[in-house]
Coordinates of C-alpha atoms in Angstrom, one line a residue:
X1 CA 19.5 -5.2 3.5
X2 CA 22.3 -5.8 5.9
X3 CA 21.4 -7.9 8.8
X4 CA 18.1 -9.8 7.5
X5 CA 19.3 -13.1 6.9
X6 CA 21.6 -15.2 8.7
X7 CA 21.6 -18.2 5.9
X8 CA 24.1 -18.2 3.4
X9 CA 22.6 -18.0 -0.3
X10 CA 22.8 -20.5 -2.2
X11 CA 21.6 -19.2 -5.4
X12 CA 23.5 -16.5 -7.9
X13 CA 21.8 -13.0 -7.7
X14 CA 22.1 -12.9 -11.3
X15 CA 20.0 -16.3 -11.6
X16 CA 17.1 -15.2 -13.2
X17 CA 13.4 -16.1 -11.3
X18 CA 11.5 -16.9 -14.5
X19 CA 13.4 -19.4 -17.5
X20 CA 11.7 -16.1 -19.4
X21 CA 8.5 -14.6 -19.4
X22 CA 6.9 -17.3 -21.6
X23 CA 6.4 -18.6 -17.8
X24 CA 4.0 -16.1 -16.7
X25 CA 2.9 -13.8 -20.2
X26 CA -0.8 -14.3 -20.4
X27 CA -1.2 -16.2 -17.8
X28 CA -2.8 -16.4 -14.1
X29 CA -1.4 -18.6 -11.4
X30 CA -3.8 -20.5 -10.1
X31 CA -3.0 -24.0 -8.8
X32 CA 0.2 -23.5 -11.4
X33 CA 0.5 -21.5 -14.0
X34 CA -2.6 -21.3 -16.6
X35 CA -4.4 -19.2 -19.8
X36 CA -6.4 -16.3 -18.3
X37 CA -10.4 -17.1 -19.1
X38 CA -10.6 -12.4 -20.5
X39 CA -7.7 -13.2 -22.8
X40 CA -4.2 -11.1 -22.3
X41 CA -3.7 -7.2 -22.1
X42 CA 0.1 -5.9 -22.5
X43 CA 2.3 -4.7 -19.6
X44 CA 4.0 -1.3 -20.6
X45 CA 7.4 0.1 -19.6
X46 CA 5.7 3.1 -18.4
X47 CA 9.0 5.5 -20.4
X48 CA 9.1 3.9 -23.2
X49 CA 5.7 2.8 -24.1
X50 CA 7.7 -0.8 -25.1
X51 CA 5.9 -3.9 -24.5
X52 CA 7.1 -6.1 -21.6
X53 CA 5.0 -8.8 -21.7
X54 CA 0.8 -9.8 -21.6
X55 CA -0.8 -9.8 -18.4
X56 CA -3.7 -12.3 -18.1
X57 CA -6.7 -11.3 -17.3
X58 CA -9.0 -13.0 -14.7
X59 CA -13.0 -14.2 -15.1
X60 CA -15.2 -14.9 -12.9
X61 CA -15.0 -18.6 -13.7
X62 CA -11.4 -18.1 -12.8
X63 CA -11.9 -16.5 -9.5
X64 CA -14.6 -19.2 -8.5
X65 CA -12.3 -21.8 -9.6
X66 CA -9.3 -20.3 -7.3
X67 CA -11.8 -19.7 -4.8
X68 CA -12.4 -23.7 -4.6
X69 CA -9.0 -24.8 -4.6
X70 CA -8.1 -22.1 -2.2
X71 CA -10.9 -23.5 0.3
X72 CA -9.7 -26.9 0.4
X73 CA -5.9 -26.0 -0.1
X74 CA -6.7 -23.6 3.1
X75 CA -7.9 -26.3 6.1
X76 CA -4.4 -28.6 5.8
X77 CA -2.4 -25.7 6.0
X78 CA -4.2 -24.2 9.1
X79 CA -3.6 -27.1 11.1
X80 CA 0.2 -26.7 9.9
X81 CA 1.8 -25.2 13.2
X82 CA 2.4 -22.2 12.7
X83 CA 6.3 -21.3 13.5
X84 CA 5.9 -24.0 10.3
X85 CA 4.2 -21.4 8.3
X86 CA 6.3 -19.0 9.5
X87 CA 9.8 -20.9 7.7
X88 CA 8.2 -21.2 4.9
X89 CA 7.2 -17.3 5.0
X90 CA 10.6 -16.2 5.9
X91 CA 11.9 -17.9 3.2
X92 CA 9.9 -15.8 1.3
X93 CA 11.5 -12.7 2.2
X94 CA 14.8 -14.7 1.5
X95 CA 14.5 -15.1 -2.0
X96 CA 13.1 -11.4 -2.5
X97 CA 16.2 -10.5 -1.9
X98 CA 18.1 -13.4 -3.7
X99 CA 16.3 -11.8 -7.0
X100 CA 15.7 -7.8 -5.8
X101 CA 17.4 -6.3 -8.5
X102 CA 15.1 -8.3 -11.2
X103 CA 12.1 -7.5 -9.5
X104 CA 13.7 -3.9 -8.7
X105 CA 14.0 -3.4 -12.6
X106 CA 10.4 -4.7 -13.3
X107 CA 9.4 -1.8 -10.6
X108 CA 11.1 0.2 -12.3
X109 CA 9.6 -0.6 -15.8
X110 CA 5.9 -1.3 -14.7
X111 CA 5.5 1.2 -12.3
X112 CA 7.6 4.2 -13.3
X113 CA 9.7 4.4 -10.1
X114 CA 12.9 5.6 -10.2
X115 CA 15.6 2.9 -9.8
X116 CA 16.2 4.3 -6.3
X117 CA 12.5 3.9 -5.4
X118 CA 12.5 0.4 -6.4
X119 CA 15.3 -0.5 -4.7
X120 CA 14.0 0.4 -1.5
X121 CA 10.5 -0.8 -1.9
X122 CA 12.5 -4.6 -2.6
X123 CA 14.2 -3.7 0.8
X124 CA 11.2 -2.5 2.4
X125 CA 8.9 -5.6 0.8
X126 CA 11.4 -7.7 2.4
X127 CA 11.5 -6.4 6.0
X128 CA 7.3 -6.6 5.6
X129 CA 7.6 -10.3 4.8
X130 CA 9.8 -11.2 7.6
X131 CA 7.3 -9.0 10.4
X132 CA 4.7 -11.0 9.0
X133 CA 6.5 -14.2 9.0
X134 CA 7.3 -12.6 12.9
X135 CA 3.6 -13.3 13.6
X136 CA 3.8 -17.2 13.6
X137 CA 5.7 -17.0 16.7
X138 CA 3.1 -15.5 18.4
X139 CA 0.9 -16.6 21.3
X140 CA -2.4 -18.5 19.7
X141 CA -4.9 -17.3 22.4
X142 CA -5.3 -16.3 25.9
X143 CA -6.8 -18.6 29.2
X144 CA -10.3 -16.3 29.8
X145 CA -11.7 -15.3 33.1
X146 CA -14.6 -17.6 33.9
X147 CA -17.1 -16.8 36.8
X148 CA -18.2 -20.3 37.0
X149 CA -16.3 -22.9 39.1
X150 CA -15.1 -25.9 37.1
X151 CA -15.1 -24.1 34.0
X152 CA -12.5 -23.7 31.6
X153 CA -12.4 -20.0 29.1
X154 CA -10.4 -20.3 26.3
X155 CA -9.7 -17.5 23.7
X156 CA -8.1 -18.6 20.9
X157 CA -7.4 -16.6 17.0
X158 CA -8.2 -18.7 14.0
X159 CA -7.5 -17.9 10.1
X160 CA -10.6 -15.7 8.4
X161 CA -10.1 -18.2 6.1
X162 CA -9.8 -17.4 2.2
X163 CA -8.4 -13.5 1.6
X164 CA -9.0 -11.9 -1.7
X165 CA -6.3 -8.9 -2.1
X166 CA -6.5 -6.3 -4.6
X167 CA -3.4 -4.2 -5.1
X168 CA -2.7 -0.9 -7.2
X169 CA 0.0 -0.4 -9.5
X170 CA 2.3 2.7 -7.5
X171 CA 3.7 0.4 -5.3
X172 CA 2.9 -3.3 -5.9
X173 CA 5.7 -5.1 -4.7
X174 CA 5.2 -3.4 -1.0
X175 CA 1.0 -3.1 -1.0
X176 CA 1.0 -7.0 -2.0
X177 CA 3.0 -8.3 0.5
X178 CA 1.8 -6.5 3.6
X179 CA -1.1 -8.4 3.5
X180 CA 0.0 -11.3 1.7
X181 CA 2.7 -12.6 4.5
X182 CA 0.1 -12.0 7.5
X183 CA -2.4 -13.2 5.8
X184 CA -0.6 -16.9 5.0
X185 CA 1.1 -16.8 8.5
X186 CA -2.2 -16.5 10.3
X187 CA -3.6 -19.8 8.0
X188 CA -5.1 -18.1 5.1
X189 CA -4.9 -18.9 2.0
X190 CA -4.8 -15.5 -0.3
X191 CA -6.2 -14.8 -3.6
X192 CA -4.1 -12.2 -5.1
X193 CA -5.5 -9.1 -8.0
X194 CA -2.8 -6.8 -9.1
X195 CA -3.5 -3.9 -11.0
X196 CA -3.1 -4.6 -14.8
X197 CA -0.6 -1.8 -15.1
X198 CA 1.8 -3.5 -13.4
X199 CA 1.1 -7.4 -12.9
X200 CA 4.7 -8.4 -13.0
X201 CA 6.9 -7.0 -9.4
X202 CA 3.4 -7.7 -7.1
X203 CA 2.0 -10.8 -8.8
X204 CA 3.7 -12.8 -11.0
X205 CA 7.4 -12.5 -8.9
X206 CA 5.6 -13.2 -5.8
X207 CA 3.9 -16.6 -7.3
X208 CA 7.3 -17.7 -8.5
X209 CA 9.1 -16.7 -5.2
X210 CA 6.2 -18.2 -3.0
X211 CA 6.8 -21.9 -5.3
X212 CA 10.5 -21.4 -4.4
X213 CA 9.7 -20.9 -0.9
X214 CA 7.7 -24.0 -0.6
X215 CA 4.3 -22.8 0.0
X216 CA 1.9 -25.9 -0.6
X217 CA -0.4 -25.7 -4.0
X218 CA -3.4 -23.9 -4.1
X219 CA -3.1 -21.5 -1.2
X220 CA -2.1 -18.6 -3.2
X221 CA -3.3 -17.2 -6.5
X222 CA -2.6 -14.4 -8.8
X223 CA -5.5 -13.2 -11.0
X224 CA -4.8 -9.9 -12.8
X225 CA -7.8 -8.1 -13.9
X226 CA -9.9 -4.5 -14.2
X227 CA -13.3 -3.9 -12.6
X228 CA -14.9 -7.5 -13.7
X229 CA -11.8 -9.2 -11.8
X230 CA -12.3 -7.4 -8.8
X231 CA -16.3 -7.2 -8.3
X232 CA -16.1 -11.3 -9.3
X233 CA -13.4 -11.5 -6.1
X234 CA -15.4 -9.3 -3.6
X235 CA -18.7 -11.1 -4.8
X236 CA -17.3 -14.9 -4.4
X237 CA -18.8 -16.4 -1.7
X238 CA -16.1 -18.6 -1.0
X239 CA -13.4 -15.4 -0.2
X240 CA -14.0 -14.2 4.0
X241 CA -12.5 -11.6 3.5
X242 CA -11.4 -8.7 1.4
X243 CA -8.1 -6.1 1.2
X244 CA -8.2 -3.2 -1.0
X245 CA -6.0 -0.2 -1.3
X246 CA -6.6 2.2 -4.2
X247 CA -8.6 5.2 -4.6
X248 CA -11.7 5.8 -2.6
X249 CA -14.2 5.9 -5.5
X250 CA -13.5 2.0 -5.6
X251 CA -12.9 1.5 -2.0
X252 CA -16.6 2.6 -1.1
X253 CA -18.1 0.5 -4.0
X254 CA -16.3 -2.6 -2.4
X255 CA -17.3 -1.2 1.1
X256 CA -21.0 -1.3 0.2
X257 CA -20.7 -4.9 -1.5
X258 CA -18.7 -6.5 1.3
X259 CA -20.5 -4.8 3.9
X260 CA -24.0 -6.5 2.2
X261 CA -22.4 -10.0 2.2
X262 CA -21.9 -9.2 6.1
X263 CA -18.1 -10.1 4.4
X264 CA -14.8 -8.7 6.4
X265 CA -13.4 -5.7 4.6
X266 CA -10.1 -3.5 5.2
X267 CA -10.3 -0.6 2.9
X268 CA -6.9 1.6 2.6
X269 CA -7.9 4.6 0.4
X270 CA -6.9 8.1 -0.8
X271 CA -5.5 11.1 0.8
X272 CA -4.9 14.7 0.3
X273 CA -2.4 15.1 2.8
X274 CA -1.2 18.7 4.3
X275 CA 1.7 19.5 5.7
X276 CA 1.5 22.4 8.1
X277 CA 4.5 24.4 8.4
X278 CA 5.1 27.4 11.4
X279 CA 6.6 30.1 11.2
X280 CA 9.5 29.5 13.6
X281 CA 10.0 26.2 11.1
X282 CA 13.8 26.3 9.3
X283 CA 12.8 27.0 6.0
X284 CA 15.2 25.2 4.4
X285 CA 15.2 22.1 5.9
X286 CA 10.9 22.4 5.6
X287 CA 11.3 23.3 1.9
X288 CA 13.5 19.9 1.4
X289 CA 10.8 17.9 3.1
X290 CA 8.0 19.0 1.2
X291 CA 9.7 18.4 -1.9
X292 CA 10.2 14.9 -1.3
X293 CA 6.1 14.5 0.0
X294 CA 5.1 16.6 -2.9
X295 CA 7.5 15.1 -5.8
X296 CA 9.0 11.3 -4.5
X297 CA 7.4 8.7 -7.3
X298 CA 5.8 11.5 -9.4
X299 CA 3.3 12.6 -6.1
X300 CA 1.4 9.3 -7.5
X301 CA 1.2 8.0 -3.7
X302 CA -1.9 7.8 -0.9
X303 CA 0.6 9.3 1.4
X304 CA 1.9 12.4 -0.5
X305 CA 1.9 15.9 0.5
X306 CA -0.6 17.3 -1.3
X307 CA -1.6 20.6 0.4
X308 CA 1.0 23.5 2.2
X309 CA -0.1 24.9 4.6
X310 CA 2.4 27.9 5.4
X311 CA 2.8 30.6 7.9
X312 CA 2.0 33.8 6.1
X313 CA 5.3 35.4 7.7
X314 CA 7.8 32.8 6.1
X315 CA 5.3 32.3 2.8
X316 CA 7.6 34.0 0.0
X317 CA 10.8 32.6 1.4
X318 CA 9.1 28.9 1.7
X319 CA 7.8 29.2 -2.2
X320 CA 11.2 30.2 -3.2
X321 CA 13.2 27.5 -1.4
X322 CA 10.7 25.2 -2.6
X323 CA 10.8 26.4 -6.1
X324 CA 14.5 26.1 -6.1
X325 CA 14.0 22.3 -5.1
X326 CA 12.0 21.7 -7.7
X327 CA 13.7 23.0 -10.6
X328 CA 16.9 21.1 -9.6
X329 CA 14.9 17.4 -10.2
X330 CA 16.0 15.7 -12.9
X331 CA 12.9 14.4 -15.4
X332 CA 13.4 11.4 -17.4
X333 CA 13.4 7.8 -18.5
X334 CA 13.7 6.0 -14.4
X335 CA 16.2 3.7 -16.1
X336 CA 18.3 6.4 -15.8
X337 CA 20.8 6.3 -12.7
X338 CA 20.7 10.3 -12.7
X339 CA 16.7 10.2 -13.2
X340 CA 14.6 11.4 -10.0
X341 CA 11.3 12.2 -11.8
X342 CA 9.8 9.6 -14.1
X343 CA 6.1 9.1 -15.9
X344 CA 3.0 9.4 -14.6
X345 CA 1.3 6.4 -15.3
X346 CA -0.8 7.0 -17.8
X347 CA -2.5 9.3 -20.5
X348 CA -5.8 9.6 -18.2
X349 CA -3.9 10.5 -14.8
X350 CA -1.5 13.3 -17.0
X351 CA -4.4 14.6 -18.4
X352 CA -6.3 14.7 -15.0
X353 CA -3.2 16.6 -13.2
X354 CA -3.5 18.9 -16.3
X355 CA -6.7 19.7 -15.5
X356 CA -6.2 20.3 -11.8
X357 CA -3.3 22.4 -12.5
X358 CA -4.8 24.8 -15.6
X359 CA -8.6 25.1 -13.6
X360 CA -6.7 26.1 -10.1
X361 CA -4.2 28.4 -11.7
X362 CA -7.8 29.8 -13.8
X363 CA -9.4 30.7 -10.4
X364 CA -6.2 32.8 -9.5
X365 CA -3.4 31.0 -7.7
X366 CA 0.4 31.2 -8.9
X367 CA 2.3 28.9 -11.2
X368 CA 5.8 29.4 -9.8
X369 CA 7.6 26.1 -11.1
X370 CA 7.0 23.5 -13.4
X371 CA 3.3 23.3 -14.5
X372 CA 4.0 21.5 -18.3
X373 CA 4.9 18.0 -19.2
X374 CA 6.5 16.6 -22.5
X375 CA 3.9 13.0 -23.0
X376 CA 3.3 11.6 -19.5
X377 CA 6.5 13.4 -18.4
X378 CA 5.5 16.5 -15.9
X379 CA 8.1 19.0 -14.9
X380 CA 7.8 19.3 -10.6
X381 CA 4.8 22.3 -10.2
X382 CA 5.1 24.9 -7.2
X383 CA 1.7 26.8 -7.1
X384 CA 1.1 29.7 -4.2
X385 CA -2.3 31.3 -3.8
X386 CA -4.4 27.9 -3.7
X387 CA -7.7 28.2 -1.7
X388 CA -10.5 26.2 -0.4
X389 CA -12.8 25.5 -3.7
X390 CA -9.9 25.3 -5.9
X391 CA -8.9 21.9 -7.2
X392 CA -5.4 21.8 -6.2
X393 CA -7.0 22.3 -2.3
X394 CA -9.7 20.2 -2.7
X395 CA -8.5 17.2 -4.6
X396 CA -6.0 14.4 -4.7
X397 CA -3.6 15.3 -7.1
X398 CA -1.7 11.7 -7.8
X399 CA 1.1 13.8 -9.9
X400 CA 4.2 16.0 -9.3
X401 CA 2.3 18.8 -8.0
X402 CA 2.5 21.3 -4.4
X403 CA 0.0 23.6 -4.0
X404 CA 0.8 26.2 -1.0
X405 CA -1.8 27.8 0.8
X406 CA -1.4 30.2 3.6
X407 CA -2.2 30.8 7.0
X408 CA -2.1 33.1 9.7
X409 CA -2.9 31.3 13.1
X410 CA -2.7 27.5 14.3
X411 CA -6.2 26.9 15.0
X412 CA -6.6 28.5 10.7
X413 CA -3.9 26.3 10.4
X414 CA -5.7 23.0 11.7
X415 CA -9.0 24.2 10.2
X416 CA -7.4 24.2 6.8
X417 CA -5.7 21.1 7.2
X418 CA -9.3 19.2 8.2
X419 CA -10.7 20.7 5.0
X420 CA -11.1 17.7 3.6
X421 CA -13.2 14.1 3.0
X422 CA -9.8 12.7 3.5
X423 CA -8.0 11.6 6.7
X424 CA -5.3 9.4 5.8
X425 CA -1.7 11.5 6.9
X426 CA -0.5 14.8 8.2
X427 CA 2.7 16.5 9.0
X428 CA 3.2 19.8 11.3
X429 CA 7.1 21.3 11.3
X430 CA 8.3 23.2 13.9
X431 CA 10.8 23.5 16.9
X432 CA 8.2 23.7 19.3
X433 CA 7.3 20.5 19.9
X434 CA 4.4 21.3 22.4
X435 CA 3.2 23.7 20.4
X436 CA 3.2 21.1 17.1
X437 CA 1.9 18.4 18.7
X438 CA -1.2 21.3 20.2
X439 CA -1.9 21.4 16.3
X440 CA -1.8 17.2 15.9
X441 CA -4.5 16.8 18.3
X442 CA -6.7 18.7 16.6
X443 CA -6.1 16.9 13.4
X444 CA -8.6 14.2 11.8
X445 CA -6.0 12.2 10.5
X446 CA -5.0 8.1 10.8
X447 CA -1.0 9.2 10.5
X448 CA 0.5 12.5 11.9
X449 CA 4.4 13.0 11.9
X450 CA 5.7 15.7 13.3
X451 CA 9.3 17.2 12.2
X452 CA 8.9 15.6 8.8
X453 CA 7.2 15.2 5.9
X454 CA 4.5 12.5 5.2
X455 CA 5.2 10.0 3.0
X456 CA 6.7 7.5 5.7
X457 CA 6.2 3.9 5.7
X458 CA 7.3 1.7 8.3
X459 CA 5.7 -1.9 9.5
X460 CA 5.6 -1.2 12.7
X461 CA 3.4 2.0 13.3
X462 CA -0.2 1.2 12.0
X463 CA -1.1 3.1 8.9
X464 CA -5.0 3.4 7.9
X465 CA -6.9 6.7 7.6
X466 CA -10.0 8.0 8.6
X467 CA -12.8 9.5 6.4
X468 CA -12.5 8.9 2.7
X469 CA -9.0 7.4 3.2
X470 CA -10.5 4.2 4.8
X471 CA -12.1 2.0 7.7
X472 CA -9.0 1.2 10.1
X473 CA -5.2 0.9 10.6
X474 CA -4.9 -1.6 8.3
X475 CA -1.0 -3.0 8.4
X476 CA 1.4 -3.1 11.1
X477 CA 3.1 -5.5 13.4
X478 CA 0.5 -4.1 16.0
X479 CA -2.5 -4.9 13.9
X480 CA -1.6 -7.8 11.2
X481 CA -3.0 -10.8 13.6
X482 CA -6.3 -9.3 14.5
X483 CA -6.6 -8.1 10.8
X484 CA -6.1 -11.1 9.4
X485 CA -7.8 -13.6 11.9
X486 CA -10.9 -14.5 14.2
X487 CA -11.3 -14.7 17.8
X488 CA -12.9 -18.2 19.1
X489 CA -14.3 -18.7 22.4
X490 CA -14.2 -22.6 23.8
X491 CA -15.0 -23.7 27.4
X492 CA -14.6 -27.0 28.7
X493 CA -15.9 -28.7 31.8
X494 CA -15.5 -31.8 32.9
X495 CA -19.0 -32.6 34.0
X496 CA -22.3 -31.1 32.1
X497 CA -23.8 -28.9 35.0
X498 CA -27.2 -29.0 36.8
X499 CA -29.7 -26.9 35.1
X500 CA -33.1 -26.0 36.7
X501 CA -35.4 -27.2 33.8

């Protein structure tokens, strides 16, 4: 990424960040590197089914022991100051890119991206880390109005202390570290659970990196785990605070827990995203947009386009263009330079998009494209005719699916669109740009773009949903320092004042 780094590199590219993965197979980092106390599970190349190494797999023991070191490791480095932190955070993103196309590959592998995918989420994982690092820079606190003479109001941010994480496996590089880098920059230490699916790009890498960097022991951990991992981490009563994104089942599990522990919680979740399309919309240029928020990473993204909703006048020319997109993607091995479809990532999500796809198409809708897959390979699906009540309308896909449903009028249109739990993104297309942004207000959504499609991520626009896609806007440069610390109220005076008793 042109432009990032002034410093010269001093290291190869093709200098590899692990000696080999005896460094981190089976292991957790915690205070160095270290047998997992749940045994090992193996991390699959998500094409091949080959083995790439053995994630460890956390305990409880394991989380209360990173919890203790984390605690103590966590005081010296908050009295660090922090355009001190900040170096060491930048350096960070540095050597991310020193070893992208490693971790790139691993993304690749783990996480069935396409190479072009992970790529850009390196690139993008990068510019995170640097707006975090951005952060130390900041003003500490703010000189308070007072209504007293002789008294001094100060308002000043302090860390939340010890963050617990816990990432999915879609994007792990990128969901890590735009928490992580806030999170340390601020004065926390972090205590990091990646998704066993895909341990390596958003865990392992970023302990080896964050050693390179200089980042003093015990003020960040990696403990990959399942469901014991995670309730252990939200449960310790050492962690302040907890970050989840993944799907909303979880999310409200680990909303009721926190919320019990009176704990801080920031809770990114799922999303069944329209995209609302008028009928003075160029077709073509719409059609190329929704394939991309439909189909970009297999569809297995909170952001994806999961619903149409199209004018009724420019319906049969949308499906077609649409269709045509479709069958034009290349499904295959994400090795592959020419590949732009990989794997879903598993046996239990193919055979949940199955079921989405047969039961909507049983209640009537029309299979236009796609709608088969060879193993956890799906061909991209075009569906018209989908309904309220049918699963493709009423559920979050997570595979290479677009349903299109129809409309007639904008206030249908933003009635159909806010037919949902969800609330995480939304997209309206048209020329009219008074007229589309008429049909945003209406919509109960965290993230509206208008002119494009919806899976956009920048840092510097907040994104958080509302409903069953979460509790706030979660990450950006606007929200990272009062996410990840606390406000403290001091006053001073000089002289203790007369009281009358």
């Amino acid at each position: 990424m042109p432009g990032l780094h002034e410093r010269n590199d001093p290291m190869s590219d093709t200098h590899s960040l692990f000696a080999s993965k005896d460094a981190w197979s089976g292991q957790i980092y915690s205070n160095g590197w270290k047998a997992a106390g749940l045994g090992r599970e193996p991390v699959l190349d998500k094409a091949t089914g080959q083995v790439m190494g053995q994630s460890g797999v956390a305990s409880m023991e394991d989380v209360h022991a990173a919890t203790v070191a984390a605690r103590k490791a966590q005081k010296a480095w908050a009295r660090l100051p922090a355009p001190k932190r900040g170096d060491i955070v930048r350096e960070f993103s540095r050597l991310l890119l020193v070893h992208g196309d490693e971790i790139a590959a691993d993304l690749v592998r783990e996480s069935g991206s396409i190479r072009a995918k992970g790529r850009w989420e390196v690139h993008m994982a990068a510019r995170e880390i640097l707006e975090g690092a951005a952060l130390a820079s900041l003003p500490s606190g703010v000189l308070a109005a007072s209504a007293e003479e002789g008294r001094r109001s100060v308002a000043r941010r302090i860390p939340v202390g010890v963050v617990g994480i816990i990432t999915p496996w879609n994007s792990p590089l990128l969901l890590a570290v735009r928490a992580v880098a806030p999170a340390l920059t601020m004065g926390n230490a972090v205590i990091l659970k990646p998704d066993l699916q895909a341990p390596i790009a958003g865990g392992y890498a970023l302990a080896r990196l964050l050693e390179l960097a200089g980042l003093p022991d015990g003020l960040f951990h990696v403990l990959p785990g399942a469901a014991v991992t995670g309730d252990a981490l939200v449960r310790e009563p050492g962690v302040d605070m907890i970050s989840f994104t993944g799907s909303t089942r979880v999310g409200k599990q680990i909303g009721s827990i926190a919320g019990g522990l009176l704990k801080r919680v920031s809770l990114e979740l799922g999303g069944n995203n329209p995209l609302i399309v008028l009928e003075d919309a160029d077709v073509e240029r719409a059609a190329s947009a929704a394939a991309w928020g439909s189909f970009f990473h297999q569809g297995q993204i909170c952001l994806t386009t999961g619903r149409h909703l199209v004018h009724e006048s420019i319906a049969e020319a949308y499906v077609l263009a649409l269709v045509r997109h479709a069958k034009q993607l290349v499904v295959g091995n994400p090795s592959d330079a020419e590949t732009q479809i990989g794997p879903v990532v598993n046996e239990r999500q193919a055979t949940s998009v199955d079921r989405i796809v047969s039961e909507t198409l049983a209640k009537g809708a029309t299979l236009h494209a796609g709608g088969s897959r060879e193993g956890l390979f799906f061909t991209p699906t075009v569906i018209s005719g989908v309904e309220p009540g049918m699963p493709a309308f009423d559920e979050e896909i997570f595979g290479p699916v677009a349903a299109i449903t129809v409309f007639k009028t904008d206030e249908e249109a933003a009635a159909l669109a806010n037919r949902s739990e969800y609330g995480l993104c939304a997209a309206v297309i048209s020329p009219n740009l008074a007229r589309a942004q008429a049909i945003a207000d209406e919509l109960h959504s965290g993230v509206i773009h208008i002119n494009d499609q919806t899976v956009l991520h920048e840092v510097y626009g907040p994104i958080g949903g509302v409903g069953d896609s979460g509790n706030g806007f979660n990450h950006s440069t606007l929200t990272n320092a009062d996410q990840f610390s606390e406000w403290q109220w001091i006053t001073t005076r000089s002289v203790v004042p007369d009281y009358p008793f």
